[in-house]
Structures are given as structure tokens and as C-alpha cells.
């Protein structure tokens, strides 16, 4: 286990770190799995979208947006509920283990820490990511974290209650998605739950990525999104039963003392979240980039829910500003989610 694994960590050093700091996840690690050296090579030579900005990625600006994990808490709370509430009410065990496969710098784990006490489960999530930049940041947040590719997990069979694959499934090459779901199936305990999340092909979010993020970020963004049938097929082909696919309201929501403050916070969040650096070109003041992104949101992020059985009251159809104790800015997004049981 002498292989360099992360900047500053050999596999050995990482193993020691987990044993001391996060012993509850130590037994889940499988760091002498045959093929691990090839997997580390794969991680070091793959796409760098979420590595540091200096390294050609948009990792640092993405991390800046994620400093507040609660902007996406509406969707994240639902994902955690889906992962844990196997029969609608009951949690699978008193100390569940959840694996967040595309975990970034631990947004989902940090959102869970901020939830009301009744919903909080301390250190239930093992954050996992392929990007060294993301994993080091998650470790800095003092979160249990593993660097591994979704295609080849450094984890033992039947060691988790739930697996979440969210907010980035489109970054996995289409031909790898079934093997990723099979890896998720392998590490789940019998009866464990998978939750896979992304956005629907042809939806406002898909067009936003293909036309806005691709044009105004330095990394570009030409990744395919998904259909209900694809999600269903991926989970069934990987051995899951009771597969259910549905749309989930997953907005960005920010709050501030003033309406102008809420507007600026949301525009700033979106500029960083998607790394829309080119919208700053030729500007003298951040307000000019805010106005540009605001215009694009009004052009792209428009929803029509009338033919959707999932529709619930309260879902916004476009960017909306309102007062609820504080001033709120809410940008709607509709995600596609599939759940299945091992
Ligand atoms: C959009 S980010 C989402 C991060 C986090 N879930 C969040 O919501 O803030 C997508 C993440 O997927 C990671 N990723 C992409 N391909 C991956 C792969 N094959 N294996 C593991 N992680 C991967 C990226 O490094 C990135 O951090």
C-alpha cells in the first residue's frame, strides 16, 4: 500500500488516517483489491472537470458555491429520505451507512449535518469522488471521505445500507453506467437502497448545460442526460428490484435580509456552481455578470408542469423572488430520480 493515492497520502497513510479518525468506515475499505493500481492510474489520467481551476478544471469555483450546502437542501433532503426510508417510515438500522458516490466536497454530508436534530444522523455518509481536489476539500471539512472511481469502488461487498449517485451522473460515460450501478449493487447489503439522480434529456436543465454551461465555462459541458426508460433499464440491468423512476423538485433557494441581497447571492451561486467565467469577460463590476446570468435564467429555466403526475403545489415555474420571514430567491429545477432495492 505504498502507492501515492492522494497528494500527501499513500494508500497506507490514508488507511491509517481512516482507522484513527473514522473507524466506523474502516471495515468498509478494500484497499488491497486486485486492480487498485490501475484504478488509481485511471483516476489520475481521466477528465479533470472537477480538479482545481489551475489544473484546468472548475473545482475551486464549484467548491466556492458549495460553501452553503443548504441552497439545494430541498432536493438533498428528499434524496436522503429516499435512501433511508425503505418502507416510507423506518430507517434500515440505527447507524446506517450511506455511500455518496459522486460526493464532491461533501455537499450532501454537510447538508445532513445542518438538518434539524430529528433528521440528523452524524457521520452516516461516506463521501466519495474521483477528483483529488474534491476529496482533499471534503477531508478538510472533517468528513469521512474516499477517493475512488465510481466504476471500481475501493469498498467491500455488502457494507452499505444505501448508495446515492447524484448531481453528476451525466459525467459518467454512458457505456459505464451499468457497471457503476453493478458496483453500487455489490457494496450494498441485501435490502439496501440505490438512489440515482440526474436531469431529463430535453429538459430546461439539460438545455442549460448544453447551451449555457458549454458556452460560458472554460471546461465546456457536452454530456448526455437521461430518460425515464434509461434510468429504469440501468437499475434493472444491474440487479435491482422494485425500481421506481419519477421527477423530483430540486430548486436552488437562497435567503437574505434584502431582496437585492437574495438576488446577488443567487446569481453569485449560479456563476460559481457552473463555472460561468466567460460571463465576467469585459465587465467592470460583478453586477454586470449578475445581469447576464439573470437574463439567461429567465430565458432557459421555465417549467410547465401541467402534464406531470408528480406535480405538487409550491413548485415554481420560473425564477421567483418572495418574502417568507427573509427575502427568498428560488430557481426551479426538476430532477429525474430512480430508486431500487437490492
Ligand atoms: C457536479 S459534481 C457534484 C458533487 C456533489 N455531489 C454536489 O452535489 O455538490 C460531480 C462530481 O462527480 C465526480 N465524478 C465525475 N465522474 C466520476 C467518476 N467516474 N467517479 C467518481 N466521481 C466522479 C466529479 O469529480 C464531481 O466532483
CSV table of C-alpha atoms and ligand atoms in Angstrom, one decimal:
chain,number,residue,atom,x,y,z
A,1,UNK,CA,0.0,0.0,0.0
A,2,UNK,CA,2.9,2.3,-0.8
A,3,UNK,CA,1.2,3.7,-3.9
A,4,UNK,CA,0.7,7.5,-4.0
A,5,UNK,CA,-3.1,7.8,-3.6
A,6,UNK,CA,-3.8,11.5,-2.9
A,7,UNK,CA,-1.4,14.4,-2.7
A,8,UNK,CA,0.1,13.9,0.7
A,9,UNK,CA,-1.3,10.3,1.2
A,10,UNK,CA,0.0,6.9,0.2
A,11,UNK,CA,-2.7,4.2,0.4
A,12,UNK,CA,-1.0,3.2,3.7
A,13,UNK,CA,-1.2,6.7,5.2
A,14,UNK,CA,-4.8,7.1,4.1
A,15,UNK,CA,-5.7,3.7,5.7
A,16,UNK,CA,-4.1,4.8,9.0
A,17,UNK,CA,-6.0,8.2,8.8
A,18,UNK,CA,-9.3,6.4,8.4
A,19,UNK,CA,-8.6,3.9,11.2
A,20,UNK,CA,-7.9,6.7,13.6
A,21,UNK,CA,-10.3,9.4,12.5
A,22,UNK,CA,-13.3,7.5,11.1
A,23,UNK,CA,-13.2,3.9,12.5
A,24,UNK,CA,-16.8,3.3,11.7
A,25,UNK,CA,-15.9,3.2,8.0
A,26,UNK,CA,-12.6,1.5,8.3
A,27,UNK,CA,-14.0,-2.0,7.8
A,28,UNK,CA,-15.8,-0.9,4.6
A,29,UNK,CA,-12.4,-0.1,2.9
A,30,UNK,CA,-10.9,-2.7,0.5
A,31,UNK,CA,-7.5,-1.1,-0.4
A,32,UNK,CA,-5.7,-4.3,-1.4
A,33,UNK,CA,-8.4,-5.1,-4.0
A,34,UNK,CA,-6.8,-6.6,-7.1
A,35,UNK,CA,-6.7,-3.9,-9.8
A,36,UNK,CA,-6.4,-0.9,-7.5
A,37,UNK,CA,-3.2,0.4,-9.0
A,38,UNK,CA,-4.9,0.5,-12.5
A,39,UNK,CA,-7.9,2.3,-10.9
A,40,UNK,CA,-5.6,4.9,-9.3
A,41,UNK,CA,-3.9,5.4,-12.7
A,42,UNK,CA,-7.4,5.8,-14.3
A,43,UNK,CA,-8.3,8.5,-11.7
A,44,UNK,CA,-5.1,10.4,-12.3
A,45,UNK,CA,-5.4,10.5,-16.1
A,46,UNK,CA,-9.2,10.9,-16.5
A,47,UNK,CA,-11.2,14.1,-17.2
A,48,UNK,CA,-10.2,17.0,-15.0
A,49,UNK,CA,-13.5,18.9,-14.9
A,50,UNK,CA,-13.7,19.0,-11.1
A,51,UNK,CA,-9.9,19.3,-10.4
A,52,UNK,CA,-8.6,22.7,-9.4
A,53,UNK,CA,-9.2,25.7,-11.6
A,54,UNK,CA,-5.3,25.9,-12.0
A,55,UNK,CA,-5.3,22.3,-13.2
A,56,UNK,CA,-7.8,23.1,-16.0
A,57,UNK,CA,-11.0,22.2,-14.1
A,58,UNK,CA,-13.7,24.2,-12.4
A,59,UNK,CA,-13.3,22.5,-9.0
A,60,UNK,CA,-12.4,25.6,-7.0
A,61,UNK,CA,-15.3,27.7,-8.2
A,62,UNK,CA,-17.6,24.7,-7.7
A,63,UNK,CA,-16.4,24.5,-4.1
A,64,UNK,CA,-17.0,28.2,-3.5
A,65,UNK,CA,-20.7,27.7,-4.5
A,66,UNK,CA,-21.0,24.6,-2.2
A,67,UNK,CA,-19.8,26.5,0.9
A,68,UNK,CA,-23.5,26.8,1.7
A,69,UNK,CA,-24.8,23.2,1.4
A,70,UNK,CA,-28.4,24.4,2.1
A,71,UNK,CA,-29.0,26.1,-1.3
A,72,UNK,CA,-30.0,22.6,-2.6
A,73,UNK,CA,-31.4,21.3,0.7
A,74,UNK,CA,-34.9,20.7,-0.7
A,75,UNK,CA,-33.6,18.1,-3.2
A,76,UNK,CA,-30.9,16.8,-0.9
A,77,UNK,CA,-33.4,16.1,2.0
A,78,UNK,CA,-35.6,14.1,-0.4
A,79,UNK,CA,-32.6,12.1,-1.6
A,80,UNK,CA,-31.6,11.2,1.9
A,81,UNK,CA,-35.1,10.3,2.8
A,82,UNK,CA,-35.3,8.0,-0.3
A,83,UNK,CA,-32.0,6.4,0.7
A,84,UNK,CA,-33.0,5.7,4.2
A,85,UNK,CA,-36.8,5.2,4.5
A,86,UNK,CA,-37.1,1.8,3.0
A,87,UNK,CA,-40.8,1.3,3.7
A,88,UNK,CA,-41.7,5.0,3.9
A,89,UNK,CA,-41.0,5.5,7.6
A,90,UNK,CA,-38.4,3.2,9.0
A,91,UNK,CA,-34.6,3.6,8.8
A,92,UNK,CA,-32.7,0.4,7.9
A,93,UNK,CA,-30.6,0.4,11.0
A,94,UNK,CA,-29.8,2.7,14.0
A,95,UNK,CA,-26.4,3.7,12.5
A,96,UNK,CA,-26.9,3.5,8.7
A,97,UNK,CA,-24.0,3.7,6.3
A,98,UNK,CA,-24.7,5.7,3.2
A,99,UNK,CA,-22.2,6.0,0.3
A,100,UNK,CA,-22.4,9.2,-1.8
A,101,UNK,CA,-20.5,8.0,-4.9
A,102,UNK,CA,-20.3,11.4,-6.7
A,103,UNK,CA,-19.9,13.2,-3.5
A,104,UNK,CA,-17.7,16.2,-4.5
A,105,UNK,CA,-16.6,18.1,-1.4
A,106,UNK,CA,-19.3,16.5,0.7
A,107,UNK,CA,-22.3,18.8,0.0
A,108,UNK,CA,-24.8,16.1,0.8
A,109,UNK,CA,-23.0,15.1,4.0
A,110,UNK,CA,-22.7,18.7,5.1
A,111,UNK,CA,-26.4,19.4,4.3
A,112,UNK,CA,-27.3,16.4,6.5
A,113,UNK,CA,-25.2,17.9,9.4
A,114,UNK,CA,-27.2,21.1,9.1
A,115,UNK,CA,-30.6,19.4,9.3
A,116,UNK,CA,-33.0,19.6,12.3
A,117,UNK,CA,-31.8,17.2,15.1
A,118,UNK,CA,-34.7,14.8,14.4
A,119,UNK,CA,-33.5,14.2,10.8
A,120,UNK,CA,-29.7,14.4,11.6
A,121,UNK,CA,-27.6,11.2,11.6
A,122,UNK,CA,-24.0,12.0,12.5
A,123,UNK,CA,-21.3,10.8,10.1
A,124,UNK,CA,-23.7,8.4,8.3
A,125,UNK,CA,-22.3,9.4,4.9
A,126,UNK,CA,-19.0,8.2,3.3
A,127,UNK,CA,-18.3,10.9,0.7
A,128,UNK,CA,-16.6,9.6,-2.4
A,129,UNK,CA,-15.2,11.2,-5.5
A,130,UNK,CA,-12.7,10.7,-8.3
A,131,UNK,CA,-11.2,14.2,-8.0
A,132,UNK,CA,-8.3,14.8,-5.7
A,133,UNK,CA,-9.3,18.4,-5.3
A,134,UNK,CA,-12.8,17.5,-4.1
A,135,UNK,CA,-11.6,14.7,-1.8
A,136,UNK,CA,-9.0,16.9,-0.1
A,137,UNK,CA,-11.6,19.6,0.5
A,138,UNK,CA,-14.0,17.1,2.0
A,139,UNK,CA,-11.2,15.8,4.3
A,140,UNK,CA,-10.7,19.5,5.2
A,141,UNK,CA,-14.3,19.7,6.2
A,142,UNK,CA,-13.6,16.7,8.5
A,143,UNK,CA,-15.8,14.3,6.6
A,144,UNK,CA,-15.2,10.6,6.1
A,145,UNK,CA,-14.1,10.5,2.5
A,146,UNK,CA,-12.6,8.1,0.0
A,147,UNK,CA,-11.1,8.8,-3.4
A,148,UNK,CA,-12.2,6.2,-5.9
A,149,UNK,CA,-13.8,5.9,-9.4
A,150,UNK,CA,-17.5,5.1,-9.5
A,151,UNK,CA,-16.6,2.3,-11.9
A,152,UNK,CA,-14.3,0.5,-9.4
A,153,UNK,CA,-15.1,1.1,-5.7
A,154,UNK,CA,-12.4,0.6,-3.1
A,155,UNK,CA,-15.0,-0.9,-0.8
A,156,UNK,CA,-16.1,-4.3,0.4
A,157,UNK,CA,-19.1,-6.3,-0.7
A,158,UNK,CA,-22.4,-5.7,1.3
A,159,UNK,CA,-21.0,-2.9,3.5
A,160,UNK,CA,-23.6,-0.1,3.0
A,161,UNK,CA,-27.3,0.4,3.6
A,162,UNK,CA,-27.7,3.0,0.8
A,163,UNK,CA,-25.9,4.3,-2.2
A,164,UNK,CA,-26.6,7.8,-3.7
A,165,UNK,CA,-25.4,8.6,-7.2
A,166,UNK,CA,-26.4,12.3,-7.7
A,167,UNK,CA,-25.7,15.7,-9.1
A,168,UNK,CA,-23.3,14.4,-11.7
A,169,UNK,CA,-24.4,11.1,-13.2
A,170,UNK,CA,-24.1,12.6,-16.7
A,171,UNK,CA,-20.3,12.8,-16.1
A,172,UNK,CA,-20.1,9.0,-16.1
A,173,UNK,CA,-19.7,7.8,-19.7
A,174,UNK,CA,-23.0,6.2,-20.9
A,175,UNK,CA,-21.2,2.8,-21.6
A,176,UNK,CA,-20.1,2.7,-17.9
A,177,UNK,CA,-23.4,3.4,-16.1
A,178,UNK,CA,-24.5,-0.2,-15.8
A,179,UNK,CA,-21.1,-1.2,-14.4
A,180,UNK,CA,-21.3,1.7,-11.9
A,181,UNK,CA,-24.8,0.6,-10.8
A,182,UNK,CA,-23.4,-3.0,-10.5
A,183,UNK,CA,-20.6,-1.7,-8.3
A,184,UNK,CA,-23.3,0.0,-6.2
A,185,UNK,CA,-25.2,-3.2,-6.0
A,186,UNK,CA,-22.1,-5.1,-4.9
A,187,UNK,CA,-21.4,-2.8,-1.9
A,188,UNK,CA,-25.0,-2.7,-0.8
A,189,UNK,CA,-26.3,-5.0,1.9
A,190,UNK,CA,-29.3,-7.2,0.9
A,191,UNK,CA,-32.4,-5.0,1.1
A,192,UNK,CA,-30.2,-1.9,0.6
A,193,UNK,CA,-31.4,1.0,-1.5
A,194,UNK,CA,-29.9,2.8,-4.5
A,195,UNK,CA,-30.9,6.3,-5.4
A,196,UNK,CA,-29.7,7.7,-8.7
A,197,UNK,CA,-30.4,11.3,-9.7
A,198,UNK,CA,-29.8,13.5,-12.7
A,199,UNK,CA,-31.8,15.6,-15.2
A,200,UNK,CA,-34.1,14.6,-18.0
A,201,UNK,CA,-33.0,14.9,-21.7
A,202,UNK,CA,-34.7,17.9,-23.4
A,203,UNK,CA,-35.5,19.5,-20.1
A,204,UNK,CA,-34.6,23.1,-19.1
A,205,UNK,CA,-31.6,21.9,-17.1
A,206,UNK,CA,-30.3,19.7,-19.9
A,207,UNK,CA,-30.5,22.7,-22.3
A,208,UNK,CA,-28.9,24.9,-19.7
A,209,UNK,CA,-25.9,22.6,-19.6
A,210,UNK,CA,-25.7,22.1,-23.3
A,211,UNK,CA,-26.1,25.7,-24.3
A,212,UNK,CA,-25.2,27.9,-21.3
A,213,UNK,CA,-22.6,25.9,-19.4
A,214,UNK,CA,-21.0,24.7,-22.5
A,215,UNK,CA,-20.7,28.2,-23.9
A,216,UNK,CA,-19.7,30.2,-20.9
A,217,UNK,CA,-17.5,27.8,-18.8
A,218,UNK,CA,-13.8,27.1,-19.6
A,219,UNK,CA,-14.3,23.3,-19.4
A,220,UNK,CA,-17.4,23.2,-21.7
A,221,UNK,CA,-20.2,20.8,-21.0
A,222,UNK,CA,-21.4,18.3,-23.7
A,223,UNK,CA,-22.7,15.4,-21.7
A,224,UNK,CA,-25.9,13.5,-22.5
A,225,UNK,CA,-28.8,13.5,-20.0
A,226,UNK,CA,-31.3,10.8,-19.3
A,227,UNK,CA,-34.8,9.4,-20.0
A,228,UNK,CA,-37.1,7.6,-17.6
A,229,UNK,CA,-36.6,4.4,-19.6
A,230,UNK,CA,-32.8,4.6,-19.4
A,231,UNK,CA,-32.9,5.0,-15.6
A,232,UNK,CA,-35.2,2.1,-15.3
A,233,UNK,CA,-33.1,-0.1,-17.6
A,234,UNK,CA,-29.8,0.8,-15.8
A,235,UNK,CA,-31.2,-0.3,-12.4
A,236,UNK,CA,-32.9,-3.5,-13.7
A,237,UNK,CA,-29.8,-4.5,-15.7
A,238,UNK,CA,-27.7,-4.1,-12.5
A,239,UNK,CA,-29.9,-6.5,-10.5
A,240,UNK,CA,-32.1,-4.1,-8.6
A,241,UNK,CA,-35.8,-4.8,-7.9
A,242,UNK,CA,-38.8,-2.6,-7.1
A,243,UNK,CA,-37.4,0.1,-9.4
A,244,UNK,CA,-39.3,3.3,-9.5
A,245,UNK,CA,-38.5,6.4,-11.6
A,246,UNK,CA,-40.0,9.8,-11.0
A,247,UNK,CA,-39.4,13.6,-11.3
A,248,UNK,CA,-38.3,15.5,-8.1
A,249,UNK,CA,-38.4,19.2,-7.4
A,250,UNK,CA,-34.8,20.3,-6.8
A,251,UNK,CA,-34.6,24.1,-6.7
A,252,UNK,CA,-31.8,26.5,-5.7
A,253,UNK,CA,-33.1,28.6,-2.8
A,254,UNK,CA,-31.2,31.4,-1.1
A,255,UNK,CA,-32.3,33.8,1.6
A,256,UNK,CA,-31.2,37.3,2.7
A,257,UNK,CA,-32.2,40.3,4.7
A,258,UNK,CA,-32.9,42.2,1.5
A,259,UNK,CA,-34.3,41.4,-1.9
A,260,UNK,CA,-31.2,42.8,-3.6
A,261,UNK,CA,-29.1,40.6,-1.3
A,262,UNK,CA,-31.1,37.4,-2.2
A,263,UNK,CA,-30.7,38.3,-5.9
A,264,UNK,CA,-26.9,38.8,-5.6
A,265,UNK,CA,-26.4,35.6,-3.6
A,266,UNK,CA,-28.3,33.5,-6.1
A,267,UNK,CA,-26.6,35.0,-9.2
A,268,UNK,CA,-23.2,34.6,-7.5
A,269,UNK,CA,-24.0,31.0,-6.6
A,270,UNK,CA,-25.0,30.1,-10.1
A,271,UNK,CA,-21.9,31.8,-11.7
A,272,UNK,CA,-19.7,29.7,-9.4
A,273,UNK,CA,-21.7,26.5,-9.4
A,274,UNK,CA,-21.5,26.2,-13.2
A,275,UNK,CA,-18.1,28.0,-13.6
A,276,UNK,CA,-19.6,30.6,-16.0
A,277,UNK,CA,-16.3,32.6,-16.1
A,278,UNK,CA,-16.9,33.9,-19.6
A,279,UNK,CA,-19.9,35.9,-18.4
A,280,UNK,CA,-17.4,38.1,-16.5
A,281,UNK,CA,-15.4,38.9,-19.6
A,282,UNK,CA,-15.4,42.7,-20.4
A,283,UNK,CA,-17.3,43.6,-17.1
A,284,UNK,CA,-16.2,46.2,-14.6
A,285,UNK,CA,-18.4,45.1,-11.7
A,286,UNK,CA,-20.0,41.8,-10.6
A,287,UNK,CA,-23.5,43.3,-11.1
A,288,UNK,CA,-22.9,43.2,-14.9
A,289,UNK,CA,-22.2,39.4,-14.8
A,290,UNK,CA,-25.2,39.0,-12.4
A,291,UNK,CA,-27.4,40.8,-15.0
A,292,UNK,CA,-26.2,38.4,-17.8
A,293,UNK,CA,-26.8,35.3,-15.8
A,294,UNK,CA,-30.2,36.6,-14.7
A,295,UNK,CA,-31.2,37.1,-18.3
A,296,UNK,CA,-30.1,33.5,-19.2
A,297,UNK,CA,-32.1,32.1,-16.2
A,298,UNK,CA,-35.2,33.9,-17.4
A,299,UNK,CA,-34.6,32.5,-20.9
A,300,UNK,CA,-33.9,28.9,-20.0
A,301,UNK,CA,-35.3,27.9,-16.6
A,302,UNK,CA,-39.0,27.9,-17.4
A,303,UNK,CA,-41.1,24.9,-16.4
A,304,UNK,CA,-44.6,23.8,-17.4
A,305,UNK,CA,-45.9,21.1,-15.0
A,306,UNK,CA,-49.5,20.7,-16.2
A,307,UNK,CA,-49.0,17.2,-17.7
A,308,UNK,CA,-46.8,15.9,-14.9
A,309,UNK,CA,-48.4,13.4,-12.4
A,310,UNK,CA,-45.7,14.2,-9.9
A,311,UNK,CA,-46.7,17.9,-9.8
A,312,UNK,CA,-47.0,19.5,-6.3
A,313,UNK,CA,-48.3,22.8,-5.2
A,314,UNK,CA,-45.4,25.2,-4.4
A,315,UNK,CA,-43.3,24.2,-7.4
A,316,UNK,CA,-42.2,27.4,-9.0
A,317,UNK,CA,-42.5,27.7,-12.8
A,318,UNK,CA,-39.7,30.3,-13.2
A,319,UNK,CA,-37.2,32.3,-11.1
A,320,UNK,CA,-39.2,33.8,-8.3
A,321,UNK,CA,-38.5,36.3,-5.5
A,322,UNK,CA,-40.7,36.4,-2.5
A,323,UNK,CA,-40.8,37.2,1.3
A,324,UNK,CA,-41.0,34.4,3.9
A,325,UNK,CA,-39.5,35.9,7.1
A,326,UNK,CA,-36.5,36.7,5.0
A,327,UNK,CA,-36.3,37.6,1.3
A,328,UNK,CA,-36.0,34.5,-0.8
A,329,UNK,CA,-34.8,33.8,-4.4
A,330,UNK,CA,-35.9,30.5,-5.8
A,331,UNK,CA,-34.8,29.0,-9.1
A,332,UNK,CA,-36.8,25.9,-10.1
A,333,UNK,CA,-35.2,22.7,-11.4
A,334,UNK,CA,-36.8,19.3,-12.0
A,335,UNK,CA,-34.6,16.3,-11.5
A,336,UNK,CA,-35.1,12.7,-12.6
A,337,UNK,CA,-34.7,10.2,-9.8
A,338,UNK,CA,-34.7,6.4,-9.8
A,339,UNK,CA,-34.7,4.2,-6.7
A,340,UNK,CA,-34.2,0.4,-6.5
A,341,UNK,CA,-33.7,-2.2,-3.8
A,342,UNK,CA,-31.0,-5.0,-3.7
B,1,LIG,C1,-21.4,18.2,-10.2
B,1,LIG,S1,-20.3,17.5,-9.0
B,1,LIG,C2,-21.4,17.0,-7.7
B,1,LIG,C3,-20.7,17.0,-6.4
B,1,LIG,C4,-21.6,16.8,-5.2
B,1,LIG,N1,-22.5,15.6,-5.3
B,1,LIG,C5,-22.5,18.0,-5.0
B,1,LIG,O1,-23.7,17.9,-5.3
B,1,LIG,O2,-22.0,19.1,-4.7
B,1,LIG,C6,-20.0,15.9,-9.8
B,1,LIG,C7,-18.9,15.1,-9.1
B,1,LIG,O3,-18.7,13.8,-9.7
B,1,LIG,C8,-17.4,13.5,-9.7
B,1,LIG,N2,-17.2,12.4,-10.7
B,1,LIG,C9,-17.3,12.5,-12.1
B,1,LIG,N3,-17.0,11.3,-12.6
B,1,LIG,C10,-16.7,10.5,-11.6
B,1,LIG,C11,-16.4,9.1,-11.6
B,1,LIG,N4,-16.3,8.3,-12.7
B,1,LIG,N5,-16.2,8.5,-10.4
B,1,LIG,C12,-16.3,9.3,-9.2
B,1,LIG,N6,-16.6,10.6,-9.2
B,1,LIG,C13,-16.8,11.2,-10.4
B,1,LIG,C14,-16.7,14.8,-10.1
B,1,LIG,O4,-15.3,14.8,-9.7
B,1,LIG,C15,-17.5,15.8,-9.3
B,1,LIG,O5,-17.0,16.1,-8.0
